[in-house]
mmCIF file of C-alpha atoms in Angstrom:
data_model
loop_
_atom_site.group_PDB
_atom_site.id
_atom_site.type_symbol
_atom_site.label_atom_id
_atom_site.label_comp_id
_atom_site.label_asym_id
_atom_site.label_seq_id
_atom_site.Cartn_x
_atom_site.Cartn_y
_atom_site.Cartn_z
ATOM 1 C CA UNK A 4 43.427 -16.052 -30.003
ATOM 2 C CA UNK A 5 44.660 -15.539 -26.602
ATOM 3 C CA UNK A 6 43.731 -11.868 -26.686
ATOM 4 C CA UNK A 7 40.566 -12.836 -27.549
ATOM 5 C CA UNK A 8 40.066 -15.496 -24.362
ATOM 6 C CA UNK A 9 41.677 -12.795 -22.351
ATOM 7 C CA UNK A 10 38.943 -10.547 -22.763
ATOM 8 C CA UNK A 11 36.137 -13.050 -22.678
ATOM 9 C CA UNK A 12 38.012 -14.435 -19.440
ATOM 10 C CA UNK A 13 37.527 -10.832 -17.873
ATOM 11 C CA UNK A 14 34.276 -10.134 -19.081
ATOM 12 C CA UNK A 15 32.831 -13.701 -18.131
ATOM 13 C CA UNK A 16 34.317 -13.036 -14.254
ATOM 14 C CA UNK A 17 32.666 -9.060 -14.125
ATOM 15 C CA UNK A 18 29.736 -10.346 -15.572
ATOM 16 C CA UNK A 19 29.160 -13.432 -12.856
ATOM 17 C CA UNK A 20 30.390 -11.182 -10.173
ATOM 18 C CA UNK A 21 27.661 -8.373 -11.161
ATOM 19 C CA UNK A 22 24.764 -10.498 -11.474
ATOM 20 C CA UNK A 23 25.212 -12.684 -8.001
ATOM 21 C CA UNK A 24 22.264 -12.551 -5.256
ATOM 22 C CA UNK A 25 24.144 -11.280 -2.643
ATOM 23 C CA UNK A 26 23.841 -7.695 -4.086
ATOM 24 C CA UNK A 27 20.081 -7.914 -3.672
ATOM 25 C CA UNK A 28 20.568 -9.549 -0.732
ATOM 26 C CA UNK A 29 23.041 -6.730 1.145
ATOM 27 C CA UNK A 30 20.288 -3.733 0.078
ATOM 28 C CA UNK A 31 19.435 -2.349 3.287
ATOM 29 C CA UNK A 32 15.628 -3.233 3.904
ATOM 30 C CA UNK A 33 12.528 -0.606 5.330
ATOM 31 C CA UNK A 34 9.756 -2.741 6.478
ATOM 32 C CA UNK A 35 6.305 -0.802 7.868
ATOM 33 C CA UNK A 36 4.773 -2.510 11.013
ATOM 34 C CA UNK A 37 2.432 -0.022 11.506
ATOM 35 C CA UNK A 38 0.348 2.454 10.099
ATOM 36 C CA UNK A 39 -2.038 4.933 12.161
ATOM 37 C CA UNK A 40 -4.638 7.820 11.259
ATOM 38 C CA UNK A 41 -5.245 10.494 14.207
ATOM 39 C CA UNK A 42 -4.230 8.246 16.958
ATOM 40 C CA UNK A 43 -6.943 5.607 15.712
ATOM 41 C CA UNK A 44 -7.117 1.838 16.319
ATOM 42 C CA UNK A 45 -7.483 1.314 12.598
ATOM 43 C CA UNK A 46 -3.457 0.021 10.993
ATOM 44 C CA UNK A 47 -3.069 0.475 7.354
ATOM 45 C CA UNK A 48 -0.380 -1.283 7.167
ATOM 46 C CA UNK A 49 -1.562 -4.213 5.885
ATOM 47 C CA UNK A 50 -3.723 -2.515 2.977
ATOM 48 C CA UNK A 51 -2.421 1.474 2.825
ATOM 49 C CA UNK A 52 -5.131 1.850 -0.245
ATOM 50 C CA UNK A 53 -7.428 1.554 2.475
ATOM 51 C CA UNK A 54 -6.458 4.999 4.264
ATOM 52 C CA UNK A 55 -9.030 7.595 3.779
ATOM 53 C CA UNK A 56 -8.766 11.300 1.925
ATOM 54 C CA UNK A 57 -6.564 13.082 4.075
ATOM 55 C CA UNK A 58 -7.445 16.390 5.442
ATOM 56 C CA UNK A 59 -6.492 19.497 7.161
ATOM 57 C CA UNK A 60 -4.844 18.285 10.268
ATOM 58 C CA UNK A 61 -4.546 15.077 10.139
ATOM 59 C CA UNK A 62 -2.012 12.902 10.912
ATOM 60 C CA UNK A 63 -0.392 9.434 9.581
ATOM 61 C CA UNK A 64 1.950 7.319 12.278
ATOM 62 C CA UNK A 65 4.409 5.078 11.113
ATOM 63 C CA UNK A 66 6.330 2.484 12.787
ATOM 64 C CA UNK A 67 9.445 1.506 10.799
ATOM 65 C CA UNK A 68 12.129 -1.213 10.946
ATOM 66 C CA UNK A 69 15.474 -0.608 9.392
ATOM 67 C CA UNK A 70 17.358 -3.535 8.527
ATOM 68 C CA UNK A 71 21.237 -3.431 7.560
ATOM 69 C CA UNK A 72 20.870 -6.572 6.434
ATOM 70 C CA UNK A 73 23.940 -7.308 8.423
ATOM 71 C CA UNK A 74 26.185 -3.884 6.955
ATOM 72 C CA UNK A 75 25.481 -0.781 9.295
ATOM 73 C CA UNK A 76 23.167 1.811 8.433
ATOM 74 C CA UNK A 77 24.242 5.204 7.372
ATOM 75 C CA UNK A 78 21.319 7.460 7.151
ATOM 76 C CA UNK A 79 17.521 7.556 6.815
ATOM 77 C CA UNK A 80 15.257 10.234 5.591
ATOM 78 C CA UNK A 81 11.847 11.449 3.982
ATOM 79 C CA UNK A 82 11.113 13.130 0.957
ATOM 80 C CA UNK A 83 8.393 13.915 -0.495
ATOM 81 C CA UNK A 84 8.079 13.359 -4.018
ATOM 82 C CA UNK A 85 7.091 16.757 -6.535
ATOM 83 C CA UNK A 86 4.083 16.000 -8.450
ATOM 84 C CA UNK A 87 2.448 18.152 -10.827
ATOM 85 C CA UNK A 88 1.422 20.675 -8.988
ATOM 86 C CA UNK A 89 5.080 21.478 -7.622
ATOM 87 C CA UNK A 90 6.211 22.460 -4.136
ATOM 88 C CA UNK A 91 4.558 19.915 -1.321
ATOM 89 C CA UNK A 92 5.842 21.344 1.290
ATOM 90 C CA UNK A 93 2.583 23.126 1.967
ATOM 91 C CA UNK A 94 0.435 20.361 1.836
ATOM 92 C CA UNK A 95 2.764 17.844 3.745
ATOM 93 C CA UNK A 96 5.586 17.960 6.429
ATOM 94 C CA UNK A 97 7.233 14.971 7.297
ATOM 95 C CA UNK A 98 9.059 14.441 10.841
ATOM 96 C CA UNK A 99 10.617 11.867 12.782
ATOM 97 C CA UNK A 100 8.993 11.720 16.341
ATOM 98 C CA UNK A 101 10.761 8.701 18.039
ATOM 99 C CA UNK A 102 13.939 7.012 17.652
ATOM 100 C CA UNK A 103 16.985 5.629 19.651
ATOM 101 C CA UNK A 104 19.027 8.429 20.196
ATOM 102 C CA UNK A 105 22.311 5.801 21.177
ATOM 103 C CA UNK A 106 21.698 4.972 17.641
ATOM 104 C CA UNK A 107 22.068 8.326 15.372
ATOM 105 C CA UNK A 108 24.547 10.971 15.484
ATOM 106 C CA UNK A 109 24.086 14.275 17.465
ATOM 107 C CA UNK A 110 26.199 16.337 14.947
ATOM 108 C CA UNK A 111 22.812 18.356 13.235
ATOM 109 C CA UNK A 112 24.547 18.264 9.379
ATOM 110 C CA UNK A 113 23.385 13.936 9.295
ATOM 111 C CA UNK A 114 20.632 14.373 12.282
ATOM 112 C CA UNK A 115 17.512 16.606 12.004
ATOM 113 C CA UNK A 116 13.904 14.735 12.539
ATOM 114 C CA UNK A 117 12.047 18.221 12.405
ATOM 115 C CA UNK A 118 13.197 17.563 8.447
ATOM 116 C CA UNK A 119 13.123 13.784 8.651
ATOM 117 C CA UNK A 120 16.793 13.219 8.729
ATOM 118 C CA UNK A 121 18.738 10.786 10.615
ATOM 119 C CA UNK A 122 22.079 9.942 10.121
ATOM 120 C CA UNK A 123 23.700 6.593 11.970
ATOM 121 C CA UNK A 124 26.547 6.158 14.418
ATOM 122 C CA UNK A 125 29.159 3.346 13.950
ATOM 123 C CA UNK A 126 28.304 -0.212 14.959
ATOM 124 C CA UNK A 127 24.368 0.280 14.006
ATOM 125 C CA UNK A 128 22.588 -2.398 11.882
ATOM 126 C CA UNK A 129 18.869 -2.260 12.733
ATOM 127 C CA UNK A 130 16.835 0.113 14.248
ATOM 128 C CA UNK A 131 13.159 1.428 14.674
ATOM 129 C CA UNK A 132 12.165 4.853 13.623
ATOM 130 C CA UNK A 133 8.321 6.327 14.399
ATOM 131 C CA UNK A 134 7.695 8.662 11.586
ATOM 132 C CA UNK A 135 4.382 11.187 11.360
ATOM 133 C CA UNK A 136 3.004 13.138 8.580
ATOM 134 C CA UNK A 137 1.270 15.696 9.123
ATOM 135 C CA UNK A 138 -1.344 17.248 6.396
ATOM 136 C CA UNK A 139 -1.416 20.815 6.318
ATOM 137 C CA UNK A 140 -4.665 21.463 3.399
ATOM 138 C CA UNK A 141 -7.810 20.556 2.724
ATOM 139 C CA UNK A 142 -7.252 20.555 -1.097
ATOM 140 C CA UNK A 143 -7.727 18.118 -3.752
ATOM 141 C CA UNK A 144 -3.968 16.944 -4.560
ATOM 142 C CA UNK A 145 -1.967 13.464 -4.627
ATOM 143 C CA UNK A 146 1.005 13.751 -2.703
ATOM 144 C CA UNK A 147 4.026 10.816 -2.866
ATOM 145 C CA UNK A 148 5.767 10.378 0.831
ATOM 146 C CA UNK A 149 8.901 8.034 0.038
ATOM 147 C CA UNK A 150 11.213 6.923 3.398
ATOM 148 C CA UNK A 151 14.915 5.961 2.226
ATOM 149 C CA UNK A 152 17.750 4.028 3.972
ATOM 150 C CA UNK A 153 21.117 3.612 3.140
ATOM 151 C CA UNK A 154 24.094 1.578 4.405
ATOM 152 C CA UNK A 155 27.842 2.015 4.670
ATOM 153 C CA UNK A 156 28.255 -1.266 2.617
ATOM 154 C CA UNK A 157 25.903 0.206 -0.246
ATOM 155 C CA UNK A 158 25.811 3.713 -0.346
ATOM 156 C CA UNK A 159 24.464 3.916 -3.842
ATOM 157 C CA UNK A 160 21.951 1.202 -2.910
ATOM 158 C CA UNK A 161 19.162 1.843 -0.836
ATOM 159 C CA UNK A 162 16.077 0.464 0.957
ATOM 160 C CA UNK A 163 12.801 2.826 -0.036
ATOM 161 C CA UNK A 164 8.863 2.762 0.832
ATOM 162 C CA UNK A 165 6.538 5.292 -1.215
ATOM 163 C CA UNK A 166 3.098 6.030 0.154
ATOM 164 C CA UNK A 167 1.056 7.846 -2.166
ATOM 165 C CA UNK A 168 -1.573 9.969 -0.415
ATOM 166 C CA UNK A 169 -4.881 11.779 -1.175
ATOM 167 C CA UNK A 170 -5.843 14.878 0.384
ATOM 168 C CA UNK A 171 -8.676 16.704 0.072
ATOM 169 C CA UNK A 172 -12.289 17.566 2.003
ATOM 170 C CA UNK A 173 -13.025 13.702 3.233
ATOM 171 C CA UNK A 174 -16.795 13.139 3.133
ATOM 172 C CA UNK A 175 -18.249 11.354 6.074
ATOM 173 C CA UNK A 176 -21.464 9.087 5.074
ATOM 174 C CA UNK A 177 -23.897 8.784 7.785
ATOM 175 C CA UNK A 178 -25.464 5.491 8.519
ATOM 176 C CA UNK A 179 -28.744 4.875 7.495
ATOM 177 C CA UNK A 180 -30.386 4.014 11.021
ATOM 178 C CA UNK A 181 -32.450 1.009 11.348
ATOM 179 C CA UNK A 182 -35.872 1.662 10.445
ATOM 180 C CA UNK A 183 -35.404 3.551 7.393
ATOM 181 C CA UNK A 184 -33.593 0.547 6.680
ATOM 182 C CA UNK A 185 -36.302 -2.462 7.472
ATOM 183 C CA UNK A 186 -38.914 0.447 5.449
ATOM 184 C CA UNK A 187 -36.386 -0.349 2.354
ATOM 185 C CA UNK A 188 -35.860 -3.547 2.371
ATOM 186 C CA UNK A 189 -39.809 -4.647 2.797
ATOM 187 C CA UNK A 190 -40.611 -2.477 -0.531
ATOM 188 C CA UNK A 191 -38.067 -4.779 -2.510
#
């Protein structure tokens, strides 16, 4: 009998301690604040469905928050996700244009941004990261960006965004000017 409270002791103490919302809580946190196409005015941020069919040249700029959630952050970096089709690396690259440099390590095994790598120096809990993607085709294909962050207080948990993108030839509809327009609506 006591054997068997024993083990229902342990498992009712592992099984409170793994299901608490602190561990959901302490998982570091990505949050976009902006999103950009070209250099435009337009931010996607808000609605990211809304972004066009990417093309040849184009390029996506976005403003990131990394949040610790109180732990300090150990690294940060893109990825793009293999679809179908295989190898994306010739119809995306992914870079990291502007950060704090106090806040990342110079050592080039934890920091590149040409490959969208940062790694974290002691003592840093939130920072802001400017990311751009850059579209290198003009063909049809779905491509998956995902951003990850991890902390020293969760390695093995981490914060992630995914952006799935469409490239392809983006068709540009012309407006109909005015007086073909009044013509159309006076035969309805």
């Amino acid at each position: 009998m006591n054997k068997i409270l024993l083990i229902l002791s342990v498992f009712t103490v592992i099984g409170l301690s793994g299901c608490t919302d602190s561990d959901a809580d302490d998982t570091p946190l990505i949050s976009v604040l902006e999103i950009y196409l070209n250099d435009g005015d337009t931010d996607y941020s808000s609605d990211p469905e809304e972004l066009p069919v990417l093309t040849r040249n184009d390029v996506l700029t976005l403003v990131m928050r990394l949040d610790g959630k109180g732990a300090e952050l150990k690294s940060f970096y893109a990825s793009l996700v293999q679809g179908e089709d295989g190898d994306l690396s010739n119809v995306i690259r992914v870079t990291i244009s502007d950060y704090d440099e106090d806040d990342v390590t110079d050592d080039s095994n934890f920091t590149n941004p040409e490959d969208g790598l940062l790694g974290f120096v002691d003592g840093v809990t939130k920072s802001e990261v400017t990311a751009r993607v850059n579209i290198r085709t003009s063909q049809e294909n779905e491509a998956e960006v995902g951003f990850y962050l991890s902390s020293r207080a969760k390695p093995d948990q981490g914060g992630e965004v995914k952006l799935l993108l469409q490239t392809g030839e983006r068709i540009e509809i012309e407006p109909e000017p005015e007086d073909v327009k009044e013509n159309t609506e006076s035969r309805i």
